[in-house]
Amino acid sequence: MNRIEAILERVEKPARYMGGEFNSVVKDHSTTAVKVALAFPDTYEIGMSHLGLRILYDLFNKREDMLMERVFAPWPDLEQELRANGLPLFTLETRSPLTAFDIIGFTLQFEMCYTNILQMLDLAGIPFHAEQRGDDWPLIVGGGPVAFSPEPIAPFFDLFHIGDGEECFPLLAERYVRLKGEVTGSPRQRREKILRELAEIPGVYVPQFYATRRDPHCGLDHVVPREDLGWAPPFPVKRAVLDDINRFPFPANTVVPHAEIVHDRVSVEIARGCTEGCRFCQAGIIYRPVRERTPESIIDSALSGLEKTGYDEISITSLSPADYSCFPTLVEKIMDRVADARVGVSVSSLRPYGLTEHLAEQIGRVKKTGFTIAPEAGSQRMRDVLNKGITEENILMAARNASRQGWDLIKLYMMIGVIGETDDDLQAIVDLGHKIYDVQRAELRKAKGRLQPRINLSASSHIPKPFAPFQWMAMETVETLYAKQQFIAERVHRKGIKFKRHHVEVSQLEGVMSRGDRRVAAAIEIAYRKGCRFDGWTEYFRYDLWLDAFREAGLDFTIYLAELPIESTLPWDHIDCLVEKKFLLREYERARKGLLSPACEKPYRKHNMPPEMGDKLICYDCGCACDLDHIKKERVDGYQGLLQLQPARKPLSPPPVDGPSFRYRAAFCKLGQMRFLSHLDLLRTMSRAFRRAGIPLKYSQGFNPRPVMAFSPALAVGIESREEYVDFQVGVPLDTQVVVRLNGVLPEGLSFVRVVPLADGAPGLSRAITAATYLATVPGVEADALREAVDAFNGASERFVDKVRKEKSVSLDLKRFVGGVDLVHEEGIGAALRFPVMLDQTEGSVKPDEVLRGILGRETEGASFVRERLHFTSPQDVS
């Protein structure tokens, strides 16, 4: 066991750091020209759910001349272990230090991850400030939505890539590595020459080529080109736009973690951008114009993804899926190809008018994977201010359609702290929640089932983000926002409505970071040195330390939350998102007047327009050069093509429902890194492996069908096993190659030994298994001491050990569960203890570490265990 494996055994969730995955890519560093570490400054569970990471990982690793490995922010326990052992932060694939890479690319999704960026640089041994780094350090690159307002972290980055990355990021990486071999001079001189060349790539912003000036109207610093360079850097920096996203098909062969992640499913991006124009939404502006993937590529990516990953759910994702030009038909076509295979479909951020009764029926054909409504406001007046483009009738109809199909839980997202908001608007949030509850209750009662209506109502605090029409707004104070939360909480009376509050101080600091100028970097660095990490996680957020950090930096952060005069030059105005400022200002003024702006790029029929006049596509001349005639033709053609579509891939084979069932029992090993899988992770991993191997498992009936599988007693995390079992049912007899097929889709450390049929009436594993034999290795204890402890234990009539059960400490007699203990000598490990543990279904059992503690009379650090075998009531049960 090397040093990294040793420290990973001591952290909270080692599977996140051990590389427990399927489909990950490992390449030889010595033969690859371009080496990129893709850094996500948050946990593995969140980072592995990010679509952009999946796209770039697949894009780079498809090329023979490039490699991309991943690194995530280590949880505090791993950070502590790395520092204590003098180890640098490392990547997942090859556990290489970050300094071994040409480029470290940070994906910037959330402002509250800024201190995690410094944590990762610090653990890698890389200087924080770009000015301290020469050409002998990796190039530090930032990208993602947060990069559109980069000034608070500008001093820490060599450059930012603004916009779509599929085309420009590989080009940047290629050019950087080539220039490193061509440019001469000192490390600092080479770095500056290289950055000048890279600045010519579309979307590249190099902060060191720009200075800042104080704006007299708002008091914030804005960015201007430096005058002492002798050349003119790009100004403004225009974002990179991928005109046709179909040129880069969405990856189907994505990495499948064995540990659970936030979005544990096949996700397919169906479109990029949004036409709705919600005035609080930054993403709806910076991703314009809307670009749709073809229906054929979407369906093929989904089906291929299911085959290659073993997932049993597809997530259709975009900023507004309901606005995809042929969305209901697309969902129906997907469901026709996957429903019989027990695959569910979920939809992200579905607008209420998009959930028709037919669509709800289609999505619910397999299982109810979640339903969310985001009205953002309770009153129509406020929805028009926000430019939501939906009515109460739309919202209640969506709730009605979902409830008719059996959804008993509705997540209801609201927003508080918006311009012109009154107590009546807050009351309207409560009233709308009650109305939705009443609709749910009525529909669920009609079904005469046992489902009870439930609503999770949350009210987030509005943050005026850059590039949104509300960017000039002031953010309301902490006190005001908490008062509004309390107002809602006191008036929600339905038992089934749960009001969830957001942490207002976190939202306030997010507002500071999103609207901050370059001076904020000093406060971020001070906060990090004070111990701030994972500031988006409530349990780690330290508001007091952040207040101290801003004071020490000499900054009053309230200036970043104040109303910004419209004549101000703002800290992000040097970034051109392609939407003109005059459009944002016009929408801001319409919001003040409570005027709705219908969605652009969509057909809109005026009330007095006769039907024969046709539909008019709306255009607000926002600055994006959209060819509306081409857009309309493309989407009409796409819809017509979808109706006749015959995708390259056939529908997935359905699992057997009726007919005979064949029971099998399979023995397998769980060794090496796989010992870090929890029992639930093991169940998920095995289920997906069976699907990848094409084993036609039987499924349970009812609301949420599951594969009919049963496992031997769960192992604690960190324990290896040489003999585990799983029972499963299939609809057809299995051939002799089933073991080979399964082992071909399992990770190293999990492998099947045999698969045997079970006779009719054979007992299940829970009844058949009576005991388990463990081998315990105890480092640092001499063989003579072990012999003395073993003899004392075997000679005792009773031996009690304290353990915690259901939060209560109890004392158990180990002699009731443990047979004789043997001292053995294992090759390679020396003296070890072997002991059987009875698995009593009525009285429970004891854990191997509790047995070891009872034998030695104390805790033993560094002890390791292997479950060598399981014992059955009858030999026929394992034949």
PDB file of C-alpha atoms in Angstrom, residues 406-649:
ATOM      1  CA  GLY A 406     -49.246  10.132  -9.625  1.00  0.00           C
ATOM      2  CA  TRP A 407     -46.704  12.778  -8.637  1.00  0.00           C
ATOM      3  CA  ASP A 408     -47.365  13.421  -4.969  1.00  0.00           C
ATOM      4  CA  LEU A 409     -44.329  15.671  -4.371  1.00  0.00           C
ATOM      5  CA  ILE A 410     -43.993  19.023  -6.130  1.00  0.00           C
ATOM      6  CA  LYS A 411     -40.965  21.245  -5.647  1.00  0.00           C
ATOM      7  CA  LEU A 412     -41.990  24.868  -5.891  1.00  0.00           C
ATOM      8  CA  TYR A 413     -39.212  27.435  -6.467  1.00  0.00           C
ATOM      9  CA  MET A 414     -39.851  31.078  -5.609  1.00  0.00           C
ATOM     10  CA  MET A 415     -37.708  34.204  -5.396  1.00  0.00           C
ATOM     11  CA  ILE A 416     -37.825  37.104  -2.962  1.00  0.00           C
ATOM     12  CA  GLY A 417     -36.080  40.469  -2.918  1.00  0.00           C
ATOM     13  CA  VAL A 418     -37.024  41.625  -6.422  1.00  0.00           C
ATOM     14  CA  ILE A 419     -37.622  45.220  -7.430  1.00  0.00           C
ATOM     15  CA  GLY A 420     -41.025  46.584  -6.351  1.00  0.00           C
ATOM     16  CA  GLU A 421     -41.952  43.594  -4.186  1.00  0.00           C
ATOM     17  CA  THR A 422     -44.656  44.198  -1.550  1.00  0.00           C
ATOM     18  CA  ASP A 423     -46.266  42.226   1.261  1.00  0.00           C
ATOM     19  CA  ASP A 424     -49.128  41.426  -1.109  1.00  0.00           C
ATOM     20  CA  ASP A 425     -46.646  39.743  -3.443  1.00  0.00           C
ATOM     21  CA  LEU A 426     -45.238  37.704  -0.552  1.00  0.00           C
ATOM     22  CA  GLN A 427     -48.746  36.693   0.457  1.00  0.00           C
ATOM     23  CA  ALA A 428     -49.365  35.648  -3.140  1.00  0.00           C
ATOM     24  CA  ILE A 429     -46.480  33.144  -2.817  1.00  0.00           C
ATOM     25  CA  VAL A 430     -48.254  31.561   0.145  1.00  0.00           C
ATOM     26  CA  ASP A 431     -51.629  31.620  -1.631  1.00  0.00           C
ATOM     27  CA  LEU A 432     -50.238  29.973  -4.749  1.00  0.00           C
ATOM     28  CA  GLY A 433     -48.659  27.238  -2.645  1.00  0.00           C
ATOM     29  CA  HIS A 434     -52.036  26.573  -1.005  1.00  0.00           C
ATOM     30  CA  LYS A 435     -53.813  26.507  -4.370  1.00  0.00           C
ATOM     31  CA  ILE A 436     -51.344  23.986  -5.766  1.00  0.00           C
ATOM     32  CA  TYR A 437     -51.775  21.860  -2.658  1.00  0.00           C
ATOM     33  CA  ASP A 438     -55.558  21.885  -3.117  1.00  0.00           C
ATOM     34  CA  VAL A 439     -55.164  20.860  -6.758  1.00  0.00           C
ATOM     35  CA  GLN A 440     -52.854  18.007  -5.739  1.00  0.00           C
ATOM     36  CA  ARG A 441     -55.205  16.786  -3.040  1.00  0.00           C
ATOM     37  CA  ALA A 442     -58.220  16.794  -5.361  1.00  0.00           C
ATOM     38  CA  GLU A 443     -56.428  14.876  -8.118  1.00  0.00           C
ATOM     39  CA  LEU A 444     -54.805  12.346  -5.793  1.00  0.00           C
ATOM     40  CA  ARG A 445     -58.166  11.664  -4.139  1.00  0.00           C
ATOM     41  CA  LYS A 446     -59.688  10.912  -7.537  1.00  0.00           C
ATOM     42  CA  ALA A 447     -57.038   8.245  -7.970  1.00  0.00           C
ATOM     43  CA  LYS A 448     -58.255   6.659  -4.696  1.00  0.00           C
ATOM     44  CA  GLY A 449     -54.721   5.807  -3.743  1.00  0.00           C
ATOM     45  CA  ARG A 450     -52.820   6.363  -0.517  1.00  0.00           C
ATOM     46  CA  LEU A 451     -50.649   9.189  -1.812  1.00  0.00           C
ATOM     47  CA  GLN A 452     -50.800  12.427   0.153  1.00  0.00           C
ATOM     48  CA  PRO A 453     -49.994  15.815  -1.405  1.00  0.00           C
ATOM     49  CA  ARG A 454     -46.603  17.274  -0.511  1.00  0.00           C
ATOM     50  CA  ILE A 455     -44.995  20.534  -1.522  1.00  0.00           C
ATOM     51  CA  ASN A 456     -41.430  21.663  -0.882  1.00  0.00           C
ATOM     52  CA  LEU A 457     -41.682  25.430  -1.136  1.00  0.00           C
ATOM     53  CA  SER A 458     -38.407  27.331  -1.237  1.00  0.00           C
ATOM     54  CA  ALA A 459     -37.798  31.057  -1.619  1.00  0.00           C
ATOM     55  CA  SER A 460     -34.296  32.018  -2.742  1.00  0.00           C
ATOM     56  CA  SER A 461     -32.901  35.525  -2.362  1.00  0.00           C
ATOM     57  CA  HIS A 462     -32.570  37.449  -5.608  1.00  0.00           C
ATOM     58  CA  ILE A 463     -28.960  38.210  -6.534  1.00  0.00           C
ATOM     59  CA  PRO A 464     -28.534  40.899  -9.228  1.00  0.00           C
ATOM     60  CA  LYS A 465     -26.061  39.082 -11.497  1.00  0.00           C
ATOM     61  CA  PRO A 466     -23.888  40.652 -14.231  1.00  0.00           C
ATOM     62  CA  PHE A 467     -25.333  40.647 -17.757  1.00  0.00           C
ATOM     63  CA  ALA A 468     -28.887  40.110 -16.529  1.00  0.00           C
ATOM     64  CA  PRO A 469     -31.275  43.057 -17.042  1.00  0.00           C
ATOM     65  CA  PHE A 470     -31.452  43.343 -13.241  1.00  0.00           C
ATOM     66  CA  GLN A 471     -27.672  43.854 -12.981  1.00  0.00           C
ATOM     67  CA  TRP A 472     -28.145  47.486 -11.891  1.00  0.00           C
ATOM     68  CA  MET A 473     -30.498  46.587  -9.022  1.00  0.00           C
ATOM     69  CA  ALA A 474     -29.515  46.787  -5.377  1.00  0.00           C
ATOM     70  CA  MET A 475     -29.546  43.540  -3.422  1.00  0.00           C
ATOM     71  CA  GLU A 476     -31.765  43.706  -0.370  1.00  0.00           C
ATOM     72  CA  THR A 477     -30.200  43.574   3.072  1.00  0.00           C
ATOM     73  CA  VAL A 478     -29.843  40.438   5.152  1.00  0.00           C
ATOM     74  CA  GLU A 479     -32.359  41.758   7.667  1.00  0.00           C
ATOM     75  CA  THR A 480     -34.979  42.488   5.009  1.00  0.00           C
ATOM     76  CA  LEU A 481     -34.600  39.110   3.336  1.00  0.00           C
ATOM     77  CA  TYR A 482     -34.879  37.237   6.624  1.00  0.00           C
ATOM     78  CA  ALA A 483     -38.007  39.238   7.465  1.00  0.00           C
ATOM     79  CA  LYS A 484     -39.546  38.206   4.134  1.00  0.00           C
ATOM     80  CA  GLN A 485     -38.701  34.563   4.786  1.00  0.00           C
ATOM     81  CA  GLN A 486     -40.386  34.815   8.173  1.00  0.00           C
ATOM     82  CA  PHE A 487     -43.441  36.476   6.629  1.00  0.00           C
ATOM     83  CA  ILE A 488     -43.919  33.450   4.343  1.00  0.00           C
ATOM     84  CA  ALA A 489     -43.131  30.865   7.026  1.00  0.00           C
ATOM     85  CA  GLU A 490     -45.749  32.266   9.411  1.00  0.00           C
ATOM     86  CA  ARG A 491     -48.516  32.056   6.792  1.00  0.00           C
ATOM     87  CA  VAL A 492     -47.970  28.592   5.326  1.00  0.00           C
ATOM     88  CA  HIS A 493     -50.702  26.594   7.060  1.00  0.00           C
ATOM     89  CA  ARG A 494     -51.110  23.398   5.049  1.00  0.00           C
ATOM     90  CA  LYS A 495     -49.586  20.428   6.827  1.00  0.00           C
ATOM     91  CA  GLY A 496     -48.207  19.029   3.589  1.00  0.00           C
ATOM     92  CA  ILE A 497     -46.312  22.202   2.627  1.00  0.00           C
ATOM     93  CA  LYS A 498     -42.722  22.391   3.840  1.00  0.00           C
ATOM     94  CA  PHE A 499     -41.113  25.816   3.587  1.00  0.00           C
ATOM     95  CA  LYS A 500     -37.356  25.693   3.000  1.00  0.00           C
ATOM     96  CA  ARG A 501     -35.317  28.776   3.816  1.00  0.00           C
ATOM     97  CA  HIS A 502     -32.098  29.749   2.081  1.00  0.00           C
ATOM     98  CA  HIS A 503     -28.998  30.977   3.914  1.00  0.00           C
ATOM     99  CA  VAL A 504     -29.242  34.708   3.277  1.00  0.00           C
ATOM    100  CA  GLU A 505     -25.632  35.515   4.241  1.00  0.00           C
ATOM    101  CA  VAL A 506     -24.372  33.047   1.632  1.00  0.00           C
ATOM    102  CA  SER A 507     -26.555  34.723  -1.004  1.00  0.00           C
ATOM    103  CA  GLN A 508     -25.274  38.130   0.067  1.00  0.00           C
ATOM    104  CA  LEU A 509     -21.647  37.080  -0.306  1.00  0.00           C
ATOM    105  CA  GLU A 510     -22.440  35.459  -3.654  1.00  0.00           C
ATOM    106  CA  GLY A 511     -23.775  38.839  -4.747  1.00  0.00           C
ATOM    107  CA  VAL A 512     -20.531  40.525  -3.696  1.00  0.00           C
ATOM    108  CA  MET A 513     -18.438  37.981  -5.589  1.00  0.00           C
ATOM    109  CA  SER A 514     -20.522  38.152  -8.746  1.00  0.00           C
ATOM    110  CA  ARG A 515     -20.448  41.985  -8.888  1.00  0.00           C
ATOM    111  CA  GLY A 516     -17.003  42.474  -7.393  1.00  0.00           C
ATOM    112  CA  ASP A 517     -14.013  44.231  -8.900  1.00  0.00           C
ATOM    113  CA  ARG A 518     -10.346  43.247  -8.769  1.00  0.00           C
ATOM    114  CA  ARG A 519      -9.935  44.598  -5.234  1.00  0.00           C
ATOM    115  CA  VAL A 520     -12.106  41.745  -3.901  1.00  0.00           C
ATOM    116  CA  ALA A 521      -9.284  39.276  -4.633  1.00  0.00           C
ATOM    117  CA  ALA A 522      -7.415  40.516  -1.570  1.00  0.00           C
ATOM    118  CA  ALA A 523     -10.396  39.709   0.658  1.00  0.00           C
ATOM    119  CA  ILE A 524     -10.733  36.245  -0.901  1.00  0.00           C
ATOM    120  CA  GLU A 525      -7.099  35.465  -0.176  1.00  0.00           C
ATOM    121  CA  ILE A 526      -7.368  36.709   3.407  1.00  0.00           C
ATOM    122  CA  ALA A 527     -10.539  34.667   3.953  1.00  0.00           C
ATOM    123  CA  TYR A 528      -8.798  31.564   2.640  1.00  0.00           C
ATOM    124  CA  ARG A 529      -5.836  32.050   4.980  1.00  0.00           C
ATOM    125  CA  LYS A 530      -8.308  32.413   7.851  1.00  0.00           C
ATOM    126  CA  GLY A 531      -9.693  28.979   7.047  1.00  0.00           C
ATOM    127  CA  CYS A 532     -12.624  29.570   4.689  1.00  0.00           C
ATOM    128  CA  ARG A 533     -13.397  26.548   2.512  1.00  0.00           C
ATOM    129  CA  PHE A 534     -16.521  25.179   0.849  1.00  0.00           C
ATOM    130  CA  ASP A 535     -18.368  28.432   1.466  1.00  0.00           C
ATOM    131  CA  GLY A 536     -21.422  27.185  -0.428  1.00  0.00           C
ATOM    132  CA  TRP A 537     -21.844  24.430   2.183  1.00  0.00           C
ATOM    133  CA  THR A 538     -23.785  25.711   5.188  1.00  0.00           C
ATOM    134  CA  GLU A 539     -21.820  23.607   7.682  1.00  0.00           C
ATOM    135  CA  TYR A 540     -18.541  25.223   6.587  1.00  0.00           C
ATOM    136  CA  PHE A 541     -19.635  28.780   5.820  1.00  0.00           C
ATOM    137  CA  ARG A 542     -18.020  31.279   8.223  1.00  0.00           C
ATOM    138  CA  TYR A 543     -19.673  34.661   7.776  1.00  0.00           C
ATOM    139  CA  ASP A 544     -17.636  36.151  10.621  1.00  0.00           C
ATOM    140  CA  LEU A 545     -14.357  35.280   8.903  1.00  0.00           C
ATOM    141  CA  TRP A 546     -15.541  36.855   5.668  1.00  0.00           C
ATOM    142  CA  LEU A 547     -16.504  40.066   7.464  1.00  0.00           C
ATOM    143  CA  ASP A 548     -13.050  40.144   9.049  1.00  0.00           C
ATOM    144  CA  ALA A 549     -11.415  39.505   5.671  1.00  0.00           C
ATOM    145  CA  PHE A 550     -13.148  42.446   4.003  1.00  0.00           C
ATOM    146  CA  ARG A 551     -12.242  44.711   6.913  1.00  0.00           C
ATOM    147  CA  GLU A 552      -8.583  43.676   6.721  1.00  0.00           C
ATOM    148  CA  ALA A 553      -8.638  44.258   2.959  1.00  0.00           C
ATOM    149  CA  GLY A 554      -9.979  47.767   3.584  1.00  0.00           C
ATOM    150  CA  LEU A 555     -13.207  47.108   1.679  1.00  0.00           C
ATOM    151  CA  ASP A 556     -16.822  47.859   2.513  1.00  0.00           C
ATOM    152  CA  PHE A 557     -18.579  45.051   0.671  1.00  0.00           C
ATOM    153  CA  THR A 558     -21.937  46.848   0.755  1.00  0.00           C
ATOM    154  CA  ILE A 559     -20.769  49.014  -2.172  1.00  0.00           C
ATOM    155  CA  TYR A 560     -20.977  45.918  -4.354  1.00  0.00           C
ATOM    156  CA  LEU A 561     -24.608  45.345  -3.353  1.00  0.00           C
ATOM    157  CA  ALA A 562     -25.859  48.906  -3.826  1.00  0.00           C
ATOM    158  CA  GLU A 563     -27.901  50.100  -6.783  1.00  0.00           C
ATOM    159  CA  LEU A 564     -25.598  50.835  -9.702  1.00  0.00           C
ATOM    160  CA  PRO A 565     -26.238  54.025 -11.717  1.00  0.00           C
ATOM    161  CA  ILE A 566     -27.011  53.118 -15.310  1.00  0.00           C
ATOM    162  CA  GLU A 567     -24.302  55.482 -16.566  1.00  0.00           C
ATOM    163  CA  SER A 568     -21.629  53.502 -14.668  1.00  0.00           C
ATOM    164  CA  THR A 569     -18.869  51.528 -16.353  1.00  0.00           C
ATOM    165  CA  LEU A 570     -19.133  48.208 -14.541  1.00  0.00           C
ATOM    166  CA  PRO A 571     -16.388  45.752 -13.470  1.00  0.00           C
ATOM    167  CA  TRP A 572     -17.505  43.274 -16.137  1.00  0.00           C
ATOM    168  CA  ASP A 573     -18.078  45.659 -19.045  1.00  0.00           C
ATOM    169  CA  HIS A 574     -14.818  44.614 -20.710  1.00  0.00           C
ATOM    170  CA  ILE A 575     -16.434  41.252 -21.454  1.00  0.00           C
ATOM    171  CA  ASP A 576     -18.688  41.286 -24.526  1.00  0.00           C
ATOM    172  CA  CYS A 577     -21.338  38.584 -24.166  1.00  0.00           C
ATOM    173  CA  LEU A 578     -22.733  39.673 -27.567  1.00  0.00           C
ATOM    174  CA  VAL A 579     -25.970  40.976 -26.017  1.00  0.00           C
ATOM    175  CA  GLU A 580     -25.876  44.762 -26.128  1.00  0.00           C
ATOM    176  CA  LYS A 581     -26.137  46.835 -22.984  1.00  0.00           C
ATOM    177  CA  LYS A 582     -28.936  48.919 -24.479  1.00  0.00           C
ATOM    178  CA  PHE A 583     -31.109  45.792 -24.678  1.00  0.00           C
ATOM    179  CA  LEU A 584     -30.464  44.989 -21.013  1.00  0.00           C
ATOM    180  CA  LEU A 585     -31.264  48.567 -20.074  1.00  0.00           C
ATOM    181  CA  ARG A 586     -34.480  48.522 -22.086  1.00  0.00           C
ATOM    182  CA  GLU A 587     -35.596  45.355 -20.306  1.00  0.00           C
ATOM    183  CA  TYR A 588     -34.666  46.891 -16.946  1.00  0.00           C
ATOM    184  CA  GLU A 589     -36.913  49.866 -17.669  1.00  0.00           C
ATOM    185  CA  ARG A 590     -39.764  47.591 -18.788  1.00  0.00           C
ATOM    186  CA  ALA A 591     -39.440  45.707 -15.520  1.00  0.00           C
ATOM    187  CA  ARG A 592     -39.814  48.943 -13.572  1.00  0.00           C
ATOM    188  CA  LYS A 593     -43.057  49.531 -15.465  1.00  0.00           C
ATOM    189  CA  GLY A 594     -44.227  45.937 -14.931  1.00  0.00           C
ATOM    190  CA  LEU A 595     -44.288  45.202 -18.670  1.00  0.00           C
ATOM    191  CA  LEU A 596     -43.928  41.701 -20.084  1.00  0.00           C
ATOM    192  CA  SER A 597     -41.691  41.027 -23.090  1.00  0.00           C
ATOM    193  CA  PRO A 598     -42.755  37.846 -24.928  1.00  0.00           C
ATOM    194  CA  ALA A 599     -40.005  35.354 -25.653  1.00  0.00           C
ATOM    195  CA  CYS A 600     -37.838  36.035 -28.690  1.00  0.00           C
ATOM    196  CA  GLU A 601     -37.178  33.551 -31.500  1.00  0.00           C
ATOM    197  CA  LYS A 602     -40.677  32.125 -31.010  1.00  0.00           C
ATOM    198  CA  PRO A 603     -43.885  32.480 -33.003  1.00  0.00           C
ATOM    199  CA  TYR A 604     -46.193  35.119 -31.521  1.00  0.00           C
ATOM    200  CA  ARG A 605     -49.680  35.817 -32.822  1.00  0.00           C
ATOM    201  CA  LYS A 606     -51.116  39.223 -32.065  1.00  0.00           C
ATOM    202  CA  HIS A 607     -54.731  39.194 -30.886  1.00  0.00           C
ATOM    203  CA  ASN A 608     -55.925  41.181 -33.870  1.00  0.00           C
ATOM    204  CA  MET A 609     -53.935  39.205 -36.453  1.00  0.00           C
ATOM    205  CA  PRO A 610     -56.054  36.942 -38.665  1.00  0.00           C
ATOM    206  CA  PRO A 611     -54.909  33.295 -38.676  1.00  0.00           C
ATOM    207  CA  GLU A 612     -54.094  33.331 -42.376  1.00  0.00           C
ATOM    208  CA  MET A 613     -51.385  35.930 -41.724  1.00  0.00           C
ATOM    209  CA  GLY A 614     -49.234  33.253 -40.136  1.00  0.00           C
ATOM    210  CA  ASP A 615     -46.928  33.510 -37.136  1.00  0.00           C
ATOM    211  CA  LYS A 616     -44.395  36.215 -36.490  1.00  0.00           C
ATOM    212  CA  LEU A 617     -41.030  35.424 -34.933  1.00  0.00           C
ATOM    213  CA  ILE A 618     -40.153  38.023 -32.334  1.00  0.00           C
ATOM    214  CA  CYS A 619     -36.778  39.756 -32.392  1.00  0.00           C
ATOM    215  CA  TYR A 620     -35.682  42.469 -29.945  1.00  0.00           C
ATOM    216  CA  ASP A 621     -32.408  43.227 -31.736  1.00  0.00           C
ATOM    217  CA  CYS A 622     -30.460  42.302 -28.613  1.00  0.00           C
ATOM    218  CA  GLY A 623     -27.133  42.217 -30.432  1.00  0.00           C
ATOM    219  CA  CYS A 624     -27.003  38.523 -31.357  1.00  0.00           C
ATOM    220  CA  ALA A 625     -27.171  38.260 -35.135  1.00  0.00           C
ATOM    221  CA  CYS A 626     -29.995  35.718 -35.482  1.00  0.00           C
ATOM    222  CA  ASP A 627     -31.266  34.622 -38.876  1.00  0.00           C
ATOM    223  CA  LEU A 628     -34.913  34.172 -37.930  1.00  0.00           C
ATOM    224  CA  ASP A 629     -35.954  32.763 -41.293  1.00  0.00           C
ATOM    225  CA  HIS A 630     -33.236  30.132 -41.051  1.00  0.00           C
ATOM    226  CA  ILE A 631     -34.158  29.361 -37.428  1.00  0.00           C
ATOM    227  CA  LYS A 632     -37.828  28.883 -38.334  1.00  0.00           C
ATOM    228  CA  LYS A 633     -37.027  26.634 -41.294  1.00  0.00           C
ATOM    229  CA  GLU A 634     -34.514  24.612 -39.278  1.00  0.00           C
ATOM    230  CA  ARG A 635     -37.036  23.913 -36.536  1.00  0.00           C
ATOM    231  CA  VAL A 636     -39.895  23.121 -38.861  1.00  0.00           C
ATOM    232  CA  ASP A 637     -37.624  20.718 -40.746  1.00  0.00           C
ATOM    233  CA  GLY A 638     -36.479  19.212 -37.451  1.00  0.00           C
ATOM    234  CA  TYR A 639     -40.054  18.542 -36.379  1.00  0.00           C
ATOM    235  CA  GLN A 640     -41.007  17.007 -39.710  1.00  0.00           C
ATOM    236  CA  GLY A 641     -37.900  14.858 -39.636  1.00  0.00           C
ATOM    237  CA  LEU A 642     -38.623  13.717 -36.090  1.00  0.00           C
ATOM    238  CA  LEU A 643     -42.024  12.390 -37.098  1.00  0.00           C
ATOM    239  CA  GLN A 644     -40.349  10.085 -39.643  1.00  0.00           C
ATOM    240  CA  LEU A 645     -37.199   9.465 -37.624  1.00  0.00           C
ATOM    241  CA  GLN A 646     -35.532   6.080 -37.629  1.00  0.00           C
ATOM    242  CA  PRO A 647     -32.500   6.494 -35.323  1.00  0.00           C
ATOM    243  CA  ALA A 648     -29.339   4.525 -35.911  1.00  0.00           C
ATOM    244  CA  ARG A 649     -29.893   2.586 -32.709  1.00  0.00           C
TER     245      ARG A 649
END
